[in-house]
PDB file of C-alpha atoms and ligand atoms in Angstrom:
ATOM      1  CA  VAL O   1      28.366 -32.123  41.709  1.00  0.00           C
ATOM      2  CA  GLU O   2      26.911 -28.662  42.137  1.00  0.00           C
ATOM      3  CA  ASN O   3      24.212 -27.880  39.585  1.00  0.00           C
ATOM      4  CA  ALA O   4      24.090 -31.574  38.660  1.00  0.00           C
ATOM      5  CA  VAL O   5      21.695 -32.599  35.922  1.00  0.00           C
ATOM      6  CA  LYS O   6      20.924 -36.025  34.545  1.00  0.00           C
ATOM      7  CA  VAL O   7      21.129 -36.362  30.819  1.00  0.00           C
ATOM      8  CA  LEU O   8      20.456 -39.256  28.485  1.00  0.00           C
ATOM      9  CA  LEU O   9      22.411 -39.175  25.250  1.00  0.00           C
ATOM     10  CA  LYS O  10      22.385 -41.583  22.316  1.00  0.00           C
ATOM     11  CA  ILE O  11      26.001 -41.600  21.313  1.00  0.00           C
ATOM     12  CA  ASN O  12      27.068 -43.538  18.244  1.00  0.00           C
ATOM     13  CA  GLY O  13      24.040 -45.769  18.653  1.00  0.00           C
ATOM     14  CA  SER O  14      24.418 -46.530  22.329  1.00  0.00           C
ATOM     15  CA  THR O  15      22.425 -44.942  25.133  1.00  0.00           C
ATOM     16  CA  GLN O  16      24.493 -43.174  27.767  1.00  0.00           C
ATOM     17  CA  ARG O  17      23.162 -41.809  31.024  1.00  0.00           C
ATOM     18  CA  LEU O  18      25.326 -39.177  32.629  1.00  0.00           C
ATOM     19  CA  GLU O  19      25.137 -36.872  35.558  1.00  0.00           C
ATOM     20  CA  VAL O  20      26.887 -33.682  34.619  1.00  0.00           C
ATOM     21  CA  ASP O  21      27.222 -30.149  35.859  1.00  0.00           C
ATOM     22  CA  SER O  22      24.589 -28.146  34.018  1.00  0.00           C
ATOM     23  CA  ARG O  23      27.403 -25.997  32.578  1.00  0.00           C
ATOM     24  CA  THR O  24      29.308 -28.959  31.108  1.00  0.00           C
ATOM     25  CA  VAL O  25      29.715 -28.679  27.372  1.00  0.00           C
ATOM     26  CA  LEU O  26      29.192 -31.661  25.104  1.00  0.00           C
ATOM     27  CA  LEU O  27      32.886 -31.646  24.138  1.00  0.00           C
ATOM     28  CA  ASP O  28      34.004 -32.196  27.727  1.00  0.00           C
ATOM     29  CA  ALA O  29      31.288 -34.777  28.372  1.00  0.00           C
ATOM     30  CA  LEU O  30      32.454 -36.755  25.340  1.00  0.00           C
ATOM     31  CA  ARG O  31      36.155 -36.530  26.067  1.00  0.00           C
ATOM     32  CA  GLU O  32      36.332 -36.570  29.837  1.00  0.00           C
ATOM     33  CA  ARG O  33      33.297 -38.563  30.858  1.00  0.00           C
ATOM     34  CA  LEU O  34      32.903 -40.998  27.986  1.00  0.00           C
ATOM     35  CA  GLY O  35      36.494 -41.392  26.834  1.00  0.00           C
ATOM     36  CA  LEU O  36      35.585 -40.393  23.283  1.00  0.00           C
ATOM     37  CA  THR O  37      38.740 -38.435  22.634  1.00  0.00           C
ATOM     38  CA  GLY O  38      38.428 -38.483  18.852  1.00  0.00           C
ATOM     39  CA  THR O  39      36.590 -35.178  19.113  1.00  0.00           C
ATOM     40  CA  LYS O  40      39.257 -32.508  19.531  1.00  0.00           C
ATOM     41  CA  LYS O  41      39.464 -29.346  21.565  1.00  0.00           C
ATOM     42  CA  GLY O  42      41.146 -26.628  19.582  1.00  0.00           C
ATOM     43  CA  CYS O  43      40.125 -23.113  20.537  1.00  0.00           C
ATOM     44  CA  ASP O  44      37.294 -24.042  22.936  1.00  0.00           C
ATOM     45  CA  GLN O  45      35.425 -20.927  21.809  1.00  0.00           C
ATOM     46  CA  GLY O  46      33.668 -21.693  18.571  1.00  0.00           C
ATOM     47  CA  GLN O  47      36.356 -20.498  16.186  1.00  0.00           C
ATOM     48  CA  CYS O  48      38.099 -23.552  14.780  1.00  0.00           C
ATOM     49  CA  GLY O  49      35.667 -26.417  14.171  1.00  0.00           C
ATOM     50  CA  ALA O  50      37.931 -29.119  15.630  1.00  0.00           C
ATOM     51  CA  CYS O  51      35.164 -30.098  18.053  1.00  0.00           C
ATOM     52  CA  THR O  52      32.466 -30.587  15.394  1.00  0.00           C
ATOM     53  CA  VAL O  53      30.088 -33.500  15.967  1.00  0.00           C
ATOM     54  CA  ILE O  54      26.715 -34.381  14.460  1.00  0.00           C
ATOM     55  CA  VAL O  55      23.601 -33.983  16.621  1.00  0.00           C
ATOM     56  CA  ASP O  56      20.333 -35.209  15.149  1.00  0.00           C
ATOM     57  CA  GLY O  57      21.850 -35.000  11.677  1.00  0.00           C
ATOM     58  CA  ARG O  58      23.188 -31.473  11.988  1.00  0.00           C
ATOM     59  CA  ARG O  59      26.734 -30.419  12.767  1.00  0.00           C
ATOM     60  CA  VAL O  60      27.344 -28.569  15.977  1.00  0.00           C
ATOM     61  CA  LEU O  61      30.376 -27.129  17.709  1.00  0.00           C
ATOM     62  CA  SER O  62      30.490 -29.316  20.791  1.00  0.00           C
ATOM     63  CA  CYS O  63      32.557 -26.730  22.683  1.00  0.00           C
ATOM     64  CA  LEU O  64      29.598 -24.347  22.506  1.00  0.00           C
ATOM     65  CA  THR O  65      26.854 -26.920  23.112  1.00  0.00           C
ATOM     66  CA  LEU O  66      25.704 -27.764  26.611  1.00  0.00           C
ATOM     67  CA  ALA O  67      25.577 -31.500  27.199  1.00  0.00           C
ATOM     68  CA  ALA O  68      22.261 -31.059  28.992  1.00  0.00           C
ATOM     69  CA  SER O  69      20.753 -29.486  25.867  1.00  0.00           C
ATOM     70  CA  CYS O  70      21.318 -32.769  24.003  1.00  0.00           C
ATOM     71  CA  GLU O  71      18.888 -34.724  26.169  1.00  0.00           C
ATOM     72  CA  GLY O  72      17.494 -37.606  24.129  1.00  0.00           C
ATOM     73  CA  LYS O  73      19.361 -36.587  20.986  1.00  0.00           C
ATOM     74  CA  GLU O  74      21.454 -38.707  18.641  1.00  0.00           C
ATOM     75  CA  VAL O  75      25.087 -37.702  18.786  1.00  0.00           C
ATOM     76  CA  THR O  76      27.517 -38.998  16.192  1.00  0.00           C
ATOM     77  CA  THR O  77      31.243 -38.546  16.696  1.00  0.00           C
ATOM     78  CA  ILE O  78      34.179 -39.610  14.565  1.00  0.00           C
ATOM     79  CA  GLU O  79      34.222 -42.909  16.487  1.00  0.00           C
ATOM     80  CA  GLY O  80      30.720 -43.668  15.211  1.00  0.00           C
ATOM     81  CA  LEU O  81      31.227 -43.268  11.480  1.00  0.00           C
ATOM     82  CA  ALA O  82      32.932 -46.518  10.505  1.00  0.00           C
ATOM     83  CA  GLN O  83      30.851 -49.674  10.175  1.00  0.00           C
ATOM     84  CA  GLY O  84      32.896 -52.397  11.829  1.00  0.00           C
ATOM     85  CA  ASP O  85      36.237 -52.401  10.047  1.00  0.00           C
ATOM     86  CA  GLN O  86      34.725 -50.590   7.063  1.00  0.00           C
ATOM     87  CA  LEU O  87      35.637 -46.917   7.034  1.00  0.00           C
ATOM     88  CA  HIS O  88      32.927 -44.404   6.265  1.00  0.00           C
ATOM     89  CA  PRO O  89      33.339 -43.339   2.611  1.00  0.00           C
ATOM     90  CA  MET O  90      34.318 -39.857   3.781  1.00  0.00           C
ATOM     91  CA  GLN O  91      37.085 -41.273   5.979  1.00  0.00           C
ATOM     92  CA  ALA O  92      38.353 -43.362   3.076  1.00  0.00           C
ATOM     93  CA  ALA O  93      38.288 -40.347   0.772  1.00  0.00           C
ATOM     94  CA  PHE O  94      40.247 -38.198   3.233  1.00  0.00           C
ATOM     95  CA  ILE O  95      42.943 -40.879   3.225  1.00  0.00           C
ATOM     96  CA  LYS O  96      42.877 -41.235  -0.543  1.00  0.00           C
ATOM     97  CA  TYR O  97      43.254 -37.493  -1.135  1.00  0.00           C
ATOM     98  CA  ASP O  98      45.566 -36.663   1.781  1.00  0.00           C
ATOM     99  CA  GLY O  99      42.927 -34.463   3.367  1.00  0.00           C
ATOM    100  CA  PHE O 100      45.050 -33.956   6.461  1.00  0.00           C
ATOM    101  CA  GLN O 101      48.592 -33.486   7.637  1.00  0.00           C
ATOM    102  CA  CYS O 102      48.911 -33.394  11.427  1.00  0.00           C
ATOM    103  CA  GLY O 103      45.384 -34.773  11.773  1.00  0.00           C
ATOM    104  CA  TYR O 104      44.238 -32.652  14.692  1.00  0.00           C
ATOM    105  CA  CYS O 105      41.368 -30.984  12.838  1.00  0.00           C
ATOM    106  CA  THR O 106      40.462 -34.136  10.907  1.00  0.00           C
ATOM    107  CA  PRO O 107      37.679 -35.595  13.080  1.00  0.00           C
ATOM    108  CA  GLY O 108      35.905 -32.246  12.974  1.00  0.00           C
ATOM    109  CA  GLN O 109      36.544 -31.866   9.263  1.00  0.00           C
ATOM    110  CA  ILE O 110      35.111 -35.313   8.556  1.00  0.00           C
ATOM    111  CA  CYS O 111      32.041 -34.851  10.772  1.00  0.00           C
ATOM    112  CA  SER O 112      31.424 -31.514   9.056  1.00  0.00           C
ATOM    113  CA  ALA O 113      31.859 -33.073   5.633  1.00  0.00           C
ATOM    114  CA  VAL O 114      29.444 -35.911   6.387  1.00  0.00           C
ATOM    115  CA  ALA O 115      26.794 -33.469   7.617  1.00  0.00           C
ATOM    116  CA  LEU O 116      27.485 -31.177   4.671  1.00  0.00           C
ATOM    117  CA  LEU O 117      26.452 -33.844   2.187  1.00  0.00           C
ATOM    118  CA  GLN O 118      23.108 -34.235   3.912  1.00  0.00           C
ATOM    119  CA  GLU O 119      22.632 -30.468   4.109  1.00  0.00           C
ATOM    120  CA  ALA O 120      23.390 -30.083   0.428  1.00  0.00           C
ATOM    121  CA  LYS O 121      20.917 -32.840  -0.376  1.00  0.00           C
ATOM    122  CA  ASN O 122      18.267 -31.110   1.730  1.00  0.00           C
ATOM    123  CA  GLY O 123      18.949 -27.727   0.122  1.00  0.00           C
ATOM    124  CA  ASP O 124      20.010 -26.424   3.531  1.00  0.00           C
ATOM    125  CA  VAL O 125      21.821 -23.135   3.030  1.00  0.00           C
ATOM    126  CA  SER O 126      22.623 -22.344   6.644  1.00  0.00           C
ATOM    127  CA  HIS O 127      26.351 -22.752   6.093  1.00  0.00           C
ATOM    128  CA  VAL O 128      26.465 -20.889   2.797  1.00  0.00           C
ATOM    129  CA  THR O 129      26.714 -17.163   3.260  1.00  0.00           C
ATOM    130  CA  ASN O 130      27.683 -15.988  -0.181  1.00  0.00           C
ATOM    131  CA  ASN O 131      24.929 -17.273  -2.422  1.00  0.00           C
ATOM    132  CA  LEU O 132      27.343 -19.811  -3.748  1.00  0.00           C
ATOM    133  CA  ARG O 133      24.867 -22.592  -4.193  1.00  0.00           C
ATOM    134  CA  THR O 134      25.585 -24.329  -7.417  1.00  0.00           C
ATOM    135  CA  SER O 135      22.093 -25.555  -8.179  1.00  0.00           C
ATOM    136  CA  PRO O 136      18.735 -25.471  -6.410  1.00  0.00           C
ATOM    137  CA  GLN O 137      18.844 -29.161  -5.566  1.00  0.00           C
ATOM    138  CA  ASN O 138      22.580 -29.066  -5.028  1.00  0.00           C
ATOM    139  CA  LEU O 139      23.019 -31.868  -7.470  1.00  0.00           C
ATOM    140  CA  GLU O 140      26.418 -30.436  -8.046  1.00  0.00           C
ATOM    141  CA  LEU O 141      28.686 -28.806  -5.548  1.00  0.00           C
ATOM    142  CA  SER O 142      31.326 -26.472  -6.875  1.00  0.00           C
ATOM    143  CA  ASP O 143      34.683 -26.472  -5.110  1.00  0.00           C
ATOM    144  CA  GLN O 144      33.870 -22.907  -4.093  1.00  0.00           C
ATOM    145  CA  GLU O 145      30.624 -23.995  -2.470  1.00  0.00           C
ATOM    146  CA  ILE O 146      32.376 -26.869  -0.677  1.00  0.00           C
ATOM    147  CA  ARG O 147      34.956 -24.426   0.659  1.00  0.00           C
ATOM    148  CA  GLU O 148      32.247 -22.068   1.799  1.00  0.00           C
ATOM    149  CA  ARG O 149      30.285 -24.825   3.505  1.00  0.00           C
ATOM    150  CA  MET O 150      33.488 -26.040   5.198  1.00  0.00           C
ATOM    151  CA  SER O 151      34.680 -22.585   6.184  1.00  0.00           C
ATOM    152  CA  GLY O 152      33.965 -23.211   9.880  1.00  0.00           C
ATOM    153  CA  ASN O 153      36.647 -25.881   9.977  1.00  0.00           C
ATOM    154  CA  ILE O 154      40.142 -24.479  10.112  1.00  0.00           C
ATOM    155  CA  CYS O 155      43.182 -26.540   9.058  1.00  0.00           C
ATOM    156  CA  ARG O 156      46.455 -25.005  10.140  1.00  0.00           C
ATOM    157  CA  CYS O 157      48.412 -27.353   7.904  1.00  0.00           C
ATOM    158  CA  GLY O 158      46.499 -26.090   4.895  1.00  0.00           C
ATOM    159  CA  ALA O 159      45.255 -29.462   3.691  1.00  0.00           C
ATOM    160  CA  TYR O 160      42.297 -27.753   2.049  1.00  0.00           C
ATOM    161  CA  PRO O 161      42.859 -28.993  -1.520  1.00  0.00           C
ATOM    162  CA  GLY O 162      42.731 -32.618  -0.326  1.00  0.00           C
ATOM    163  CA  ILE O 163      39.727 -31.950   1.887  1.00  0.00           C
ATOM    164  CA  VAL O 164      37.805 -30.405  -0.997  1.00  0.00           C
ATOM    165  CA  ALA O 165      38.803 -33.226  -3.349  1.00  0.00           C
ATOM    166  CA  ALA O 166      37.622 -35.837  -0.847  1.00  0.00           C
ATOM    167  CA  ILE O 167      34.250 -34.173  -0.358  1.00  0.00           C
ATOM    168  CA  ARG O 168      33.812 -33.613  -4.090  1.00  0.00           C
ATOM    169  CA  GLU O 169      34.387 -37.299  -4.750  1.00  0.00           C
ATOM    170  CA  VAL O 170      32.045 -38.599  -2.062  1.00  0.00           C
ATOM    171  CA  HIS O 171      29.373 -36.114  -3.107  1.00  0.00           C
ATOM    172  CA  SER O 172      29.623 -37.225  -6.704  1.00  0.00           C
ATOM    173  CA  GLY O 173      28.911 -40.761  -5.512  1.00  0.00           C
ATOM    174  CA  ARG O 174      32.003 -42.241  -7.013  1.00  0.00           C
ATOM    175  CA  GLU O 175      33.246 -45.183  -5.035  1.00  0.00           C
ATOM    176  CA  THR O 176      36.347 -44.499  -3.018  1.00  0.00           C
ATOM    177  CA  ALA O 177      38.127 -47.768  -3.314  1.00  0.00           C
ATOM    178  CA  GLN O 178      40.522 -48.046  -0.429  1.00  0.00           C
ATOM    179  CA  ALA O 179      42.471 -51.136   0.485  1.00  0.00           C
TER     180      ALA O 179
HETATM  181 FE1  FES P 201      35.103 -25.832  19.366  1.00  0.00          FE
HETATM  182 FE2  FES P 201      37.364 -24.698  18.359  1.00  0.00          FE
HETATM  183  S1  FES P 201      37.158 -26.228  19.925  1.00  0.00           S
HETATM  184  S2  FES P 201      35.304 -24.482  17.654  1.00  0.00           S
END
């Protein structure tokens, strides 16, 4: 490979060593090199959010992130959220509230939503542009704030009401019982 670089990634808890072209984006490394096809390629230019994954606790657009820049970092994809056969509460809530239709944007939506909860807890306002924060500690999240924080994730089917309902429920800490 021309411009080959070695990169060590911790993906969903397991260490992966890859040799990639230095220009390879994380999205392609995940999908084409590691077979982790849960992360979707929509626009491939930072516009849709389908490729969202979590790197060291923060959401990133993997289509705009060089794999080599993730050296030594913890990458969590949709495949890494469930614990055994136990869905992540956010996955369960998306099912409960029909937070998807065709499902193509869903892995990105769920990764964004999981990171959003942590950001809200930390008072991180990087994804809120309109001063919509509900409270300083973000003990509550208004639907408007959830929408704003999720605005980087486009759903062509328009499943937004279900997405917001799912996030609202998980944020409020109510158990999402799901058979
Ligand atoms: Fe990355 Fe659309 S595929 S934002």
